[in-house]
PDB file of C-alpha atoms in Angstrom:
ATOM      1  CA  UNK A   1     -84.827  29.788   0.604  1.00  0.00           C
ATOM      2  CA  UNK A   2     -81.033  29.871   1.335  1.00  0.00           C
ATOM      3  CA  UNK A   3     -79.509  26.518   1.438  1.00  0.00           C
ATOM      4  CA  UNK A   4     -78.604  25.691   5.205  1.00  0.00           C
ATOM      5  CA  UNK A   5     -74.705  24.883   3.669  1.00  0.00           C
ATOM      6  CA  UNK A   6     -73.899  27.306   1.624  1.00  0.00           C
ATOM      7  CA  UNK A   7     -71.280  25.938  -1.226  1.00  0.00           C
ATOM      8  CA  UNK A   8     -70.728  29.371  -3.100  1.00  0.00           C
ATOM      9  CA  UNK A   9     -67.412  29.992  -4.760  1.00  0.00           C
ATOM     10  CA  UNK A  10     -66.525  31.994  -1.710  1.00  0.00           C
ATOM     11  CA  UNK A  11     -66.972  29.539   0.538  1.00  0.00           C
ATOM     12  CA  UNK A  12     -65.666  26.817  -1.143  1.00  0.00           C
ATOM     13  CA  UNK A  13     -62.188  29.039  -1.367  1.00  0.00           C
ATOM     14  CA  UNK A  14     -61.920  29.736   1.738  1.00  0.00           C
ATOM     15  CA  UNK A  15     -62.137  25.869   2.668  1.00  0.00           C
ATOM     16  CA  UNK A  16     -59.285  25.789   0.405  1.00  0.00           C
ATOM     17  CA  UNK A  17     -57.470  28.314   1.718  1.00  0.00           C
ATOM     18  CA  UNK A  18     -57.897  26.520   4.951  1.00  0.00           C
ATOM     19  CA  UNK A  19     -56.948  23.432   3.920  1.00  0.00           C
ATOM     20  CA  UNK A  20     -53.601  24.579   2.524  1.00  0.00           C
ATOM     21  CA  UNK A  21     -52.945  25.890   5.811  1.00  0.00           C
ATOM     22  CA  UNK A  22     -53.639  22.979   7.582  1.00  0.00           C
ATOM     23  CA  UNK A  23     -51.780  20.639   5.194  1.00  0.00           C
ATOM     24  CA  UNK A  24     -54.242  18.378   4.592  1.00  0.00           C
ATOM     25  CA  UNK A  25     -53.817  17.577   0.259  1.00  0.00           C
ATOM     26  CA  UNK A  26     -55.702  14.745  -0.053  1.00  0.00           C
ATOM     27  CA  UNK A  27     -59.121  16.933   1.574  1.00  0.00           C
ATOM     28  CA  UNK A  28     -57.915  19.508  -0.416  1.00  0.00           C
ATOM     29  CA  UNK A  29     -57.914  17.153  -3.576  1.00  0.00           C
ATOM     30  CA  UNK A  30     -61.477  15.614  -2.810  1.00  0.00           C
ATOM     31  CA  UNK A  31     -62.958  18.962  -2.076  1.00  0.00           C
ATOM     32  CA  UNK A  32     -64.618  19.403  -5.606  1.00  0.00           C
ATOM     33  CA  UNK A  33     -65.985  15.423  -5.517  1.00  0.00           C
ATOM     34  CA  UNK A  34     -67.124  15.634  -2.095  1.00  0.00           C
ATOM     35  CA  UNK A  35     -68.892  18.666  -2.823  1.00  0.00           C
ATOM     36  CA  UNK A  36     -70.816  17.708  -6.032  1.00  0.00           C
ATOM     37  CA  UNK A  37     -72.242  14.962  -4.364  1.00  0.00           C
ATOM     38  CA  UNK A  38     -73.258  17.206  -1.594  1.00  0.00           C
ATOM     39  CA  UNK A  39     -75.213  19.225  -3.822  1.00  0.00           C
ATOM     40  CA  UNK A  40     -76.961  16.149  -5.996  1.00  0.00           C
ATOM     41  CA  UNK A  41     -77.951  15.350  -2.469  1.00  0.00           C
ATOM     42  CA  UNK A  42     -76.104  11.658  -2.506  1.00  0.00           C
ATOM     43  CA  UNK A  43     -74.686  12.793   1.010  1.00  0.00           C
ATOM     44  CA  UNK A  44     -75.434  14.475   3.962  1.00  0.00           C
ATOM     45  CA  UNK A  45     -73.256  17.223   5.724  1.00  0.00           C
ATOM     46  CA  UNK A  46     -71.942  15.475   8.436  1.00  0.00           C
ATOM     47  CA  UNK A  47     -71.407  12.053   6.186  1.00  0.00           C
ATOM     48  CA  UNK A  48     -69.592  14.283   3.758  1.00  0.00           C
ATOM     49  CA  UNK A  49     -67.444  16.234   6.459  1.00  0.00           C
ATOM     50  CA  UNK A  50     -66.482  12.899   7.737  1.00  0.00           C
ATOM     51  CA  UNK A  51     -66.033  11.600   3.849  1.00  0.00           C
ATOM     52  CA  UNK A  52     -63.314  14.193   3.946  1.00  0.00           C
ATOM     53  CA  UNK A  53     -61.227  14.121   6.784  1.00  0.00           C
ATOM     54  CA  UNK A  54     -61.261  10.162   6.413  1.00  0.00           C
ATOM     55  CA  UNK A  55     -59.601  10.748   2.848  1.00  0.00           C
ATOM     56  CA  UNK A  56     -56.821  12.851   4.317  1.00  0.00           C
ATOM     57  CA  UNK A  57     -56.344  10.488   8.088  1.00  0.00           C
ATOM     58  CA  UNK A  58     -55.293   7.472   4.993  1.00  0.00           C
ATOM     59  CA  UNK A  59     -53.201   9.432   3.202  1.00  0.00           C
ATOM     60  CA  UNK A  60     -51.572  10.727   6.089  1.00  0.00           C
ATOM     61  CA  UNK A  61     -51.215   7.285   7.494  1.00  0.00           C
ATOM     62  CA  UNK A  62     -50.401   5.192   4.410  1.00  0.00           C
ATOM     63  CA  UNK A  63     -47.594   7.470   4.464  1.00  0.00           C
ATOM     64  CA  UNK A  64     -46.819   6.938   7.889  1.00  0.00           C
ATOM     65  CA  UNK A  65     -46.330   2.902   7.249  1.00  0.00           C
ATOM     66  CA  UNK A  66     -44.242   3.890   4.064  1.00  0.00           C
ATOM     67  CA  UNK A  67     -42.004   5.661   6.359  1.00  0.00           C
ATOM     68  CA  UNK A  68     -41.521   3.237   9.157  1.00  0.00           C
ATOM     69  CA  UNK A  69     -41.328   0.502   6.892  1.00  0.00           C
ATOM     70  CA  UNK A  70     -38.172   2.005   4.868  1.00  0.00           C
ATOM     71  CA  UNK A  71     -36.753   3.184   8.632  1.00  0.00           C
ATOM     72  CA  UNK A  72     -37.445  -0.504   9.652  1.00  0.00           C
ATOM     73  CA  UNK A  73     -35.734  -1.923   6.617  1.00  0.00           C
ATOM     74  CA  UNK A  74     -38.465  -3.589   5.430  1.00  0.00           C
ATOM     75  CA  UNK A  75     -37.623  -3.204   1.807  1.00  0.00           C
ATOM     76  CA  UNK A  76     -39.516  -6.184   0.620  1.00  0.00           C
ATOM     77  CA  UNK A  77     -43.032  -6.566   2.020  1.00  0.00           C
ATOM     78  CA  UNK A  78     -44.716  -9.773   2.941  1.00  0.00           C
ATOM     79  CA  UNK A  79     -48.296 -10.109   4.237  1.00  0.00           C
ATOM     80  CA  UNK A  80     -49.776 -13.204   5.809  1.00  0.00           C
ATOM     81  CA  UNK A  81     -52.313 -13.124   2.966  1.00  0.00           C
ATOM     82  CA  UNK A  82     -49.817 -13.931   0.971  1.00  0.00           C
ATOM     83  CA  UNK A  83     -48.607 -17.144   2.633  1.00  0.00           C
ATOM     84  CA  UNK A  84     -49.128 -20.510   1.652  1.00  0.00           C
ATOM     85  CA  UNK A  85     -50.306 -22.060   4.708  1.00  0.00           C
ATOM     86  CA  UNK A  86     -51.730 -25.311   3.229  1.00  0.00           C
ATOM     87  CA  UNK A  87     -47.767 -26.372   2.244  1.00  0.00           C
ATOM     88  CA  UNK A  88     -46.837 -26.182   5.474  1.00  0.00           C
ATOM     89  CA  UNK A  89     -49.486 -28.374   7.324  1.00  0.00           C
ATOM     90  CA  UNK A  90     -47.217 -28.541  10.345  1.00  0.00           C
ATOM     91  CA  UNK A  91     -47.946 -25.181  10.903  1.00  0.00           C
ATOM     92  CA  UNK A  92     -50.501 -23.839  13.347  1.00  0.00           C
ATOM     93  CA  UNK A  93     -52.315 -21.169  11.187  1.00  0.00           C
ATOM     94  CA  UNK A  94     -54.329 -19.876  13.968  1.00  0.00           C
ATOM     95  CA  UNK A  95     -51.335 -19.274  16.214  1.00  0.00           C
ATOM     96  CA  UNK A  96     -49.808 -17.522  13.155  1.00  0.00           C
ATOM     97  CA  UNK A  97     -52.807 -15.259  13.214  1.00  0.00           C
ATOM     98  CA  UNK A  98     -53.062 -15.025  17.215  1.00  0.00           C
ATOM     99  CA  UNK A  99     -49.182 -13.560  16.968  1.00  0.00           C
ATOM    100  CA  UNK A 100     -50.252 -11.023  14.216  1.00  0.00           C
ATOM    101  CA  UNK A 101     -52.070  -9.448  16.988  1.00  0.00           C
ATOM    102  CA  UNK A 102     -49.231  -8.192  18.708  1.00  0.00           C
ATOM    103  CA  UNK A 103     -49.489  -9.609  22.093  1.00  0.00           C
ATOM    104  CA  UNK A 104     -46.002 -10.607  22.033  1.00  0.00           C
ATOM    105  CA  UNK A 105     -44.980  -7.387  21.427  1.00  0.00           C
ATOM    106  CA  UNK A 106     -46.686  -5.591  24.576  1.00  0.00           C
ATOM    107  CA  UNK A 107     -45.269  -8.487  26.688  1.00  0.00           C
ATOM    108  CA  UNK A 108     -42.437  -7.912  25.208  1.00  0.00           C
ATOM    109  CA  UNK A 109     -41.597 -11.925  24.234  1.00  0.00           C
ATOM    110  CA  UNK A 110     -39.553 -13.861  21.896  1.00  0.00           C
ATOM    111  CA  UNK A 111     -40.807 -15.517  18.944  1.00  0.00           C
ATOM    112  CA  UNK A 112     -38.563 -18.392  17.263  1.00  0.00           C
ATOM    113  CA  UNK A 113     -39.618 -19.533  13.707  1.00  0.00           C
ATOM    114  CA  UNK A 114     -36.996 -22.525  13.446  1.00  0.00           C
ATOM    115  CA  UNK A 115     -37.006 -24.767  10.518  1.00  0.00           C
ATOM    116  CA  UNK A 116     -35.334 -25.718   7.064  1.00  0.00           C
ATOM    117  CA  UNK A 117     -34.842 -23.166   4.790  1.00  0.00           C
ATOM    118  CA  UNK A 118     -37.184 -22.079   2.346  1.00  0.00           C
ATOM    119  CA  UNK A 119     -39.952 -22.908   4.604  1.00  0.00           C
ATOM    120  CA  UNK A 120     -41.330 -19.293   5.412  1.00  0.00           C
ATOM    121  CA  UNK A 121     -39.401 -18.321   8.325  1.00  0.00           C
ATOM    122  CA  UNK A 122     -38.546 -15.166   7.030  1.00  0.00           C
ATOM    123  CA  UNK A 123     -41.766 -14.436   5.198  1.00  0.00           C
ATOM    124  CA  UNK A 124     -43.351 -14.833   8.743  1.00  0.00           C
ATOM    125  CA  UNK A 125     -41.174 -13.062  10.525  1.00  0.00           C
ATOM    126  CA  UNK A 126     -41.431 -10.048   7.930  1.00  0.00           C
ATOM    127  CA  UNK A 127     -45.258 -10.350   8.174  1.00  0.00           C
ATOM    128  CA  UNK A 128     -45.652  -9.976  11.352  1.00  0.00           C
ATOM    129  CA  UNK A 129     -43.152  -6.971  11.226  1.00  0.00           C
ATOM    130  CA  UNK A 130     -45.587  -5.396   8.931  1.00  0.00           C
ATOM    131  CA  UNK A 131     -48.177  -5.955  11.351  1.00  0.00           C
ATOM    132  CA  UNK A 132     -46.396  -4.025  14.119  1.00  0.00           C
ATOM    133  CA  UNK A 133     -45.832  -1.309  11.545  1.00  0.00           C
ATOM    134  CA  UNK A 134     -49.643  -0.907  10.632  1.00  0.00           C
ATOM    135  CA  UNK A 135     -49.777  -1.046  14.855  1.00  0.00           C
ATOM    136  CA  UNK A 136     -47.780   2.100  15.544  1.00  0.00           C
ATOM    137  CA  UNK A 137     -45.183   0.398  16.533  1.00  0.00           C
ATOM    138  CA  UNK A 138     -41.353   0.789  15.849  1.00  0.00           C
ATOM    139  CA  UNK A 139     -39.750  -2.125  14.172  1.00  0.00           C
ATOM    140  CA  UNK A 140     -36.744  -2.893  13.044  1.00  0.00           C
ATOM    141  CA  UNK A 141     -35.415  -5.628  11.070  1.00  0.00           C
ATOM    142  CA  UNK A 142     -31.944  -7.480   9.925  1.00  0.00           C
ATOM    143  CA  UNK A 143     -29.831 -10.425   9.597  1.00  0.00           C
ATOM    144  CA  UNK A 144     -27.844 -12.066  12.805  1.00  0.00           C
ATOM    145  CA  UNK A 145     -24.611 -11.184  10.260  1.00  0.00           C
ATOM    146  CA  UNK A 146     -25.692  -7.637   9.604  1.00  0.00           C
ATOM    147  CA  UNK A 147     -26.439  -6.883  13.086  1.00  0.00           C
ATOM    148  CA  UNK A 148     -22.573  -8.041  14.670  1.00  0.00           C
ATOM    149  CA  UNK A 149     -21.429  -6.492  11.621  1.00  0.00           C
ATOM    150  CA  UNK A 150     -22.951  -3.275  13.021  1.00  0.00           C
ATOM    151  CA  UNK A 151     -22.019  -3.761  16.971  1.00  0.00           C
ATOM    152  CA  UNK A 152     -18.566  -5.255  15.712  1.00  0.00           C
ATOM    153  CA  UNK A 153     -17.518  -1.811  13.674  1.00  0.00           C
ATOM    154  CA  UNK A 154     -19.030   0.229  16.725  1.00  0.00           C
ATOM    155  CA  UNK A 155     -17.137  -1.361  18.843  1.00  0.00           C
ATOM    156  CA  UNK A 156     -13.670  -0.825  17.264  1.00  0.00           C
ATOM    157  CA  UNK A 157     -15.047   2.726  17.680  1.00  0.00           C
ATOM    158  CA  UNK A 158     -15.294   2.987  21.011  1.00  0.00           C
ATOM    159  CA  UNK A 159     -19.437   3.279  20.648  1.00  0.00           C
ATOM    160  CA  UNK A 160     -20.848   0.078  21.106  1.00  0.00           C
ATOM    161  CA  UNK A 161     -23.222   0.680  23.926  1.00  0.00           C
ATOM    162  CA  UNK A 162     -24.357   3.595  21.812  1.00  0.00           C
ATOM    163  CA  UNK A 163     -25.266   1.095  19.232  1.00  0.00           C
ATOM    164  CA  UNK A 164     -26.641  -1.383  21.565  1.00  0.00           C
ATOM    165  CA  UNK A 165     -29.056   1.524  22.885  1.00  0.00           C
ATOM    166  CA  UNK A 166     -29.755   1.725  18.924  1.00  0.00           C
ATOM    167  CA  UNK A 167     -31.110  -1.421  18.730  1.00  0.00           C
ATOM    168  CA  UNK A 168     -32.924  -1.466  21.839  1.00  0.00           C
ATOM    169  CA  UNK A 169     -34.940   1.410  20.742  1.00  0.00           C
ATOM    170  CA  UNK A 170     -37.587  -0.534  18.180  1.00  0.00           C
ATOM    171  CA  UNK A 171     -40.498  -1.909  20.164  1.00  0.00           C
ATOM    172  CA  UNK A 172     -39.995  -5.272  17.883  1.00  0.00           C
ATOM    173  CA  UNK A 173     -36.341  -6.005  16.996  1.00  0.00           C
ATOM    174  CA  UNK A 174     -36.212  -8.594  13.799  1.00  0.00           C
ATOM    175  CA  UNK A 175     -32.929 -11.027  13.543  1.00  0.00           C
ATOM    176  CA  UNK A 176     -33.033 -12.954  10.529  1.00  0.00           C
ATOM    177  CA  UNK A 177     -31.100 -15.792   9.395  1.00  0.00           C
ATOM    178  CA  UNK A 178     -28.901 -16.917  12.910  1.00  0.00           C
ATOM    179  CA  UNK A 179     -27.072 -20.093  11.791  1.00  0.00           C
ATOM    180  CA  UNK A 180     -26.829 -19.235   7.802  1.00  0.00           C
ATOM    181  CA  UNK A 181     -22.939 -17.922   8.140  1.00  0.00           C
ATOM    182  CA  UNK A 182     -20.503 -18.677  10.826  1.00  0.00           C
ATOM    183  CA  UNK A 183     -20.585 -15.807  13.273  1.00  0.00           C
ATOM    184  CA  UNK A 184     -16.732 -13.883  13.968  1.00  0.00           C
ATOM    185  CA  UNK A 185     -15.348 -14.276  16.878  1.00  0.00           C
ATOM    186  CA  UNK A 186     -16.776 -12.021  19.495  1.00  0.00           C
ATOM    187  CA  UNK A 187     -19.915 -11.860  18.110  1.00  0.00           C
ATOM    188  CA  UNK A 188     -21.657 -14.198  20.125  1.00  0.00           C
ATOM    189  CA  UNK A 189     -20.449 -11.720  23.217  1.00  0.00           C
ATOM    190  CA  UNK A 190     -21.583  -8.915  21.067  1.00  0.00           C
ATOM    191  CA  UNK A 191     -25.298 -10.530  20.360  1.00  0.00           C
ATOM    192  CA  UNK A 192     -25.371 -11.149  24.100  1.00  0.00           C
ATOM    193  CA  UNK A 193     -25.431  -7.663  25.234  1.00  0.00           C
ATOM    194  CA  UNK A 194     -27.724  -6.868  23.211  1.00  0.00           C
ATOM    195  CA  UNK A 195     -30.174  -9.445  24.136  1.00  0.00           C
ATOM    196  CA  UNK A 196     -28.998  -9.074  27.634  1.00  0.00           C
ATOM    197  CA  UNK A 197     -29.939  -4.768  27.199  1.00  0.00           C
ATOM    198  CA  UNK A 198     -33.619  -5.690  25.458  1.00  0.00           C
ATOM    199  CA  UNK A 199     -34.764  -8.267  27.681  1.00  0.00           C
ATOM    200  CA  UNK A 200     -38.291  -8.000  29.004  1.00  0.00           C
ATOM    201  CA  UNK A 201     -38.155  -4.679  27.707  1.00  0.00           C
ATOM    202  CA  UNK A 202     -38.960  -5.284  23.952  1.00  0.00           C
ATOM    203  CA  UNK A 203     -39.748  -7.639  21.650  1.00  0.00           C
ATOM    204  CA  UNK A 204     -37.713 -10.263  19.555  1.00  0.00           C
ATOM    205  CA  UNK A 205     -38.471 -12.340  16.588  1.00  0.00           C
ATOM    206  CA  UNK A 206     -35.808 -14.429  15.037  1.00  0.00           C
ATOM    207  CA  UNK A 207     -35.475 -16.700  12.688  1.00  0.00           C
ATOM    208  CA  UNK A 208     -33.062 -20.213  12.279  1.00  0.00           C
ATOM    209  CA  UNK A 209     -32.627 -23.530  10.285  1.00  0.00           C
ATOM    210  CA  UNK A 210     -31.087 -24.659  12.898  1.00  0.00           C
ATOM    211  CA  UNK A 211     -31.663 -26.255  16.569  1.00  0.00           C
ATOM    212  CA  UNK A 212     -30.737 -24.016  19.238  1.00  0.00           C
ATOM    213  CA  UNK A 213     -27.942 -26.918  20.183  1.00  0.00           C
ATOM    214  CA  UNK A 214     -26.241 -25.826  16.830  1.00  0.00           C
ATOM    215  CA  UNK A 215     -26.219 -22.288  17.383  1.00  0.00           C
ATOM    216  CA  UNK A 216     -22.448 -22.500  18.782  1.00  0.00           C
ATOM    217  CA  UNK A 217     -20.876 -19.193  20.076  1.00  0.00           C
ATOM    218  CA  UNK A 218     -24.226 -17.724  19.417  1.00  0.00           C
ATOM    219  CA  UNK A 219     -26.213 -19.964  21.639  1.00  0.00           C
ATOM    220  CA  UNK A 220     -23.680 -19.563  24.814  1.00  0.00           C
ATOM    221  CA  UNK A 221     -25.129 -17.868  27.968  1.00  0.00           C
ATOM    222  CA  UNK A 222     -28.453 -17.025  25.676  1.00  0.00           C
ATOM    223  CA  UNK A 223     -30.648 -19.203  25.464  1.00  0.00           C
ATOM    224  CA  UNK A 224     -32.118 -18.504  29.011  1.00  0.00           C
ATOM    225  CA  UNK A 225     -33.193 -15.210  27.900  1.00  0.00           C
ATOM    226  CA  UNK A 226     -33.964 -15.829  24.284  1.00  0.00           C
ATOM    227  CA  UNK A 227     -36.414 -19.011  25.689  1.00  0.00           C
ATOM    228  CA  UNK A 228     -38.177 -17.102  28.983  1.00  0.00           C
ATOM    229  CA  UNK A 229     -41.120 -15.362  27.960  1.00  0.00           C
ATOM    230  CA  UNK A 230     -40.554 -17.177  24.438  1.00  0.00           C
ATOM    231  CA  UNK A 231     -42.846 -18.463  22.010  1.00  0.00           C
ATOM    232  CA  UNK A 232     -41.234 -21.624  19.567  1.00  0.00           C
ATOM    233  CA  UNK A 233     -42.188 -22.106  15.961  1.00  0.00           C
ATOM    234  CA  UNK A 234     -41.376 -25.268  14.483  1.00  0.00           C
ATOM    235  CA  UNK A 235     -41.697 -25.709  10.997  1.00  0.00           C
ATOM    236  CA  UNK A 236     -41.350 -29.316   9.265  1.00  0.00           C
ATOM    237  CA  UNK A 237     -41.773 -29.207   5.623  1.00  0.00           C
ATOM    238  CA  UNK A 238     -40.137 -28.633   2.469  1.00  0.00           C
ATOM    239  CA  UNK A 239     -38.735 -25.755   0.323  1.00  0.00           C
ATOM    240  CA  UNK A 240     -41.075 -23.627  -0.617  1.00  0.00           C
ATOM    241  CA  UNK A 241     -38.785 -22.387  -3.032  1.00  0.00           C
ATOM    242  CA  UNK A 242     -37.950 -25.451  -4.292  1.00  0.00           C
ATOM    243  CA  UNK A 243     -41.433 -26.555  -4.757  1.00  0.00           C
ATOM    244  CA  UNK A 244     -41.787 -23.405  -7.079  1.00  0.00           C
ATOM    245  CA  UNK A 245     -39.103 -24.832  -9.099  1.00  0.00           C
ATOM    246  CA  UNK A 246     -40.230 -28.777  -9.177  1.00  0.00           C
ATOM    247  CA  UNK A 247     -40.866 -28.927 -12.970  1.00  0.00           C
ATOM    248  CA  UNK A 248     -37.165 -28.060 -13.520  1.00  0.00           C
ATOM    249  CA  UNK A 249     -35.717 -31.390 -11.369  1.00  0.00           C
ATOM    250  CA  UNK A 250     -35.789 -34.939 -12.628  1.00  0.00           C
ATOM    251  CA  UNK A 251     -38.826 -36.583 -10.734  1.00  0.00           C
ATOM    252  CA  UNK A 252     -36.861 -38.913  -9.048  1.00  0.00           C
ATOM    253  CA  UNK A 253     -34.857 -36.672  -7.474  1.00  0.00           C
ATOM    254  CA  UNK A 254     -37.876 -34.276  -6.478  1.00  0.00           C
ATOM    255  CA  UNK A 255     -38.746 -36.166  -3.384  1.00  0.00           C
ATOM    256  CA  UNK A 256     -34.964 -36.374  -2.532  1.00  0.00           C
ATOM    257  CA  UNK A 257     -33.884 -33.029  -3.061  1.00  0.00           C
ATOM    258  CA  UNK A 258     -31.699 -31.310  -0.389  1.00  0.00           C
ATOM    259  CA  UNK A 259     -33.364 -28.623   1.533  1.00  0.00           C
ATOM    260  CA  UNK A 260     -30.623 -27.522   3.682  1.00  0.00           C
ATOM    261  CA  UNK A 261     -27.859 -25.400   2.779  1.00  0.00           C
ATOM    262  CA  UNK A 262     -24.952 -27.149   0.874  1.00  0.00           C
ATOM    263  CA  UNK A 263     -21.603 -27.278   2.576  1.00  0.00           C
ATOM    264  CA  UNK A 264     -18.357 -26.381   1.217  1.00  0.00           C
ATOM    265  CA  UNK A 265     -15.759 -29.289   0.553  1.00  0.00           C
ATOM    266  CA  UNK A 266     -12.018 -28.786   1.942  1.00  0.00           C
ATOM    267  CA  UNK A 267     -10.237 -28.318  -1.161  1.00  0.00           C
ATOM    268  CA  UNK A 268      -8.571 -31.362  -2.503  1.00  0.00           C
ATOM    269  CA  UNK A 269      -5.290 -32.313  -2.664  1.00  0.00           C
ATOM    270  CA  UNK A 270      -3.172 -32.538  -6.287  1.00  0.00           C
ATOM    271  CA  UNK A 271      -2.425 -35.514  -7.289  1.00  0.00           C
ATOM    272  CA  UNK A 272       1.406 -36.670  -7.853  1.00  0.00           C
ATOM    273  CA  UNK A 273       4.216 -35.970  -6.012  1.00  0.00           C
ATOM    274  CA  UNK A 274       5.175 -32.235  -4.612  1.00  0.00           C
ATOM    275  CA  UNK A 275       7.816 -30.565  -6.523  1.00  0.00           C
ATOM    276  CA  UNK A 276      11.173 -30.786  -4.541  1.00  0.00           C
ATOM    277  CA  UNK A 277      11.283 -26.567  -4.135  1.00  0.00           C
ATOM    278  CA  UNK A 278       8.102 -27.224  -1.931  1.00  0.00           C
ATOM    279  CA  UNK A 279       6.199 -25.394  -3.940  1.00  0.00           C
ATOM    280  CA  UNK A 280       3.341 -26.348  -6.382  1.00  0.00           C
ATOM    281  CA  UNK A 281       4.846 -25.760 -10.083  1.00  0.00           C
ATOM    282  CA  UNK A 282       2.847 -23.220 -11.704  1.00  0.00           C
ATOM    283  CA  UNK A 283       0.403 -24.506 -15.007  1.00  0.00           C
ATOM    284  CA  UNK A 284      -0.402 -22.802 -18.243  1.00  0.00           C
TER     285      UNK A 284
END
């Protein structure tokens, strides 16, 4: 009796043939497997037809991620999995894990992760980013002093609502790092209309070790847009970083050690009188 699914040469070529038309190379590249085990009788047709197109739908949308990701500029990946939740005990894991299903992003909200440095901020904010991405949805991510940087040059080019419309075009727009480095002047006017163009039309996360208060030019005529529809992470703790190098400190300077950026002193003053000319004299 004829087998009801016939797997002669001839049929098995023309499944190629239709798979190379249909660009599909990871079917094409399970074929053979998926087919011996069809014919020891370890699957059935339909569990084996569906064993085949599920093999191609991951490739196709592992690559997918790979390509939003790099478009995103999400060069370096971070997962939730892969934070340390118990060293920050002032942080609510469960809301971590209620905003990693994207709520905030269909509502189109603000999420502030505020805290000391080397708490996580970032490593949250770029989780979550990676969430969206595995969601379908367009992210995008950069610093507070990449993204002037950006609107700054476009607009000494005439195209800074161009760029603006740029930036509004992610469904989840990521600003890292606001308070690290002094923003130029204009750019708090600069970040403005671009909040001002994305609000409650998409989503925001951004990250800062420091209080809104001390945002400066940044925070002026903002904050009531950046805090309606917003969602505030506070994290108290210590370096994470810092913990990771603990062995290398002195232990009684462990518990004291400084987790917030250093600040630069005024340069001091030479000693001795100044040289009549006005002029410090030059030294070997």
């Amino acid at each position: 009796m004829t087998n009801a699914l016939d797997t002669t040469p001839s049929t098995n070529d023309r499944i190629r043939h239709d798979l190379v038309g249909l660009k599909m190379p990871r079917a094409l590249e399970a074929l053979d497997h998926i087919v011996r085990r069809l014919e020891q009788g370890e699957i059935a047709a339909l569990e084996a037809m569906d064993i085949l197109l599920s093999e191609e739908l991951t490739l196709r949308d592992n690559s997918r991620i790979k390509t939003a990701l790099r478009m995103g500029r999400l060069a370096t990946i971070k997962t939730l999995a892969g934070f340390d939740f118990s060293f920050q005990p002032s942080l609510d894991g469960d809301r971590i894990f209620t905003l990693a299903q994207l709520g905030f992003v269909a509502r189109c909200k603000v999420v502030h992760f505020l805290g000391p440095p080397g708490t996580g901020k970032s490593h949250l904010a770029n989780a979550l980013a990676v969430e969206a991405v595995k969601a379908g949805k367009s992210v995008y991510f950069c610093t507070l002093a990449e993204l002037i940087a950006a609107l700054a040059r476009a607009e000494r080019e005439g195209r800074v609502q161009e760029r603006i419309r740029f930036f509004c075009r992610p469904a989840l727009l990521v600003v890292d790092e606001i308070g690290y480095l002094p923003v130029i002047h204009g750019g708090g006017n600069l970040f403005f209309q671009l909040v001002n163009a994305r609000y409650e039309k998409g989503a925001m996360i951004l990250t800062s070790n420091r209080g809104f208060a001390e945002w400066g030019e940044v925070a002026t005529a903002l904050l009531d847009r950046l805090l309606h529809h917003a969602v505030v992470v506070q994290i108290e703790g210590s370096s994470y970083r810092l913990r990771q190098h603990a062995e290398l400190m002195p232990e009684h300077l462990r518990s004291k050690a400084s987790i917030t950026p250093p600040t630069l002193n005024a340069p001091s003053r030479p000693r001795g009188r100044p040289p009549k000319n006005g002029h410090p004299s030059a030294t070997a």
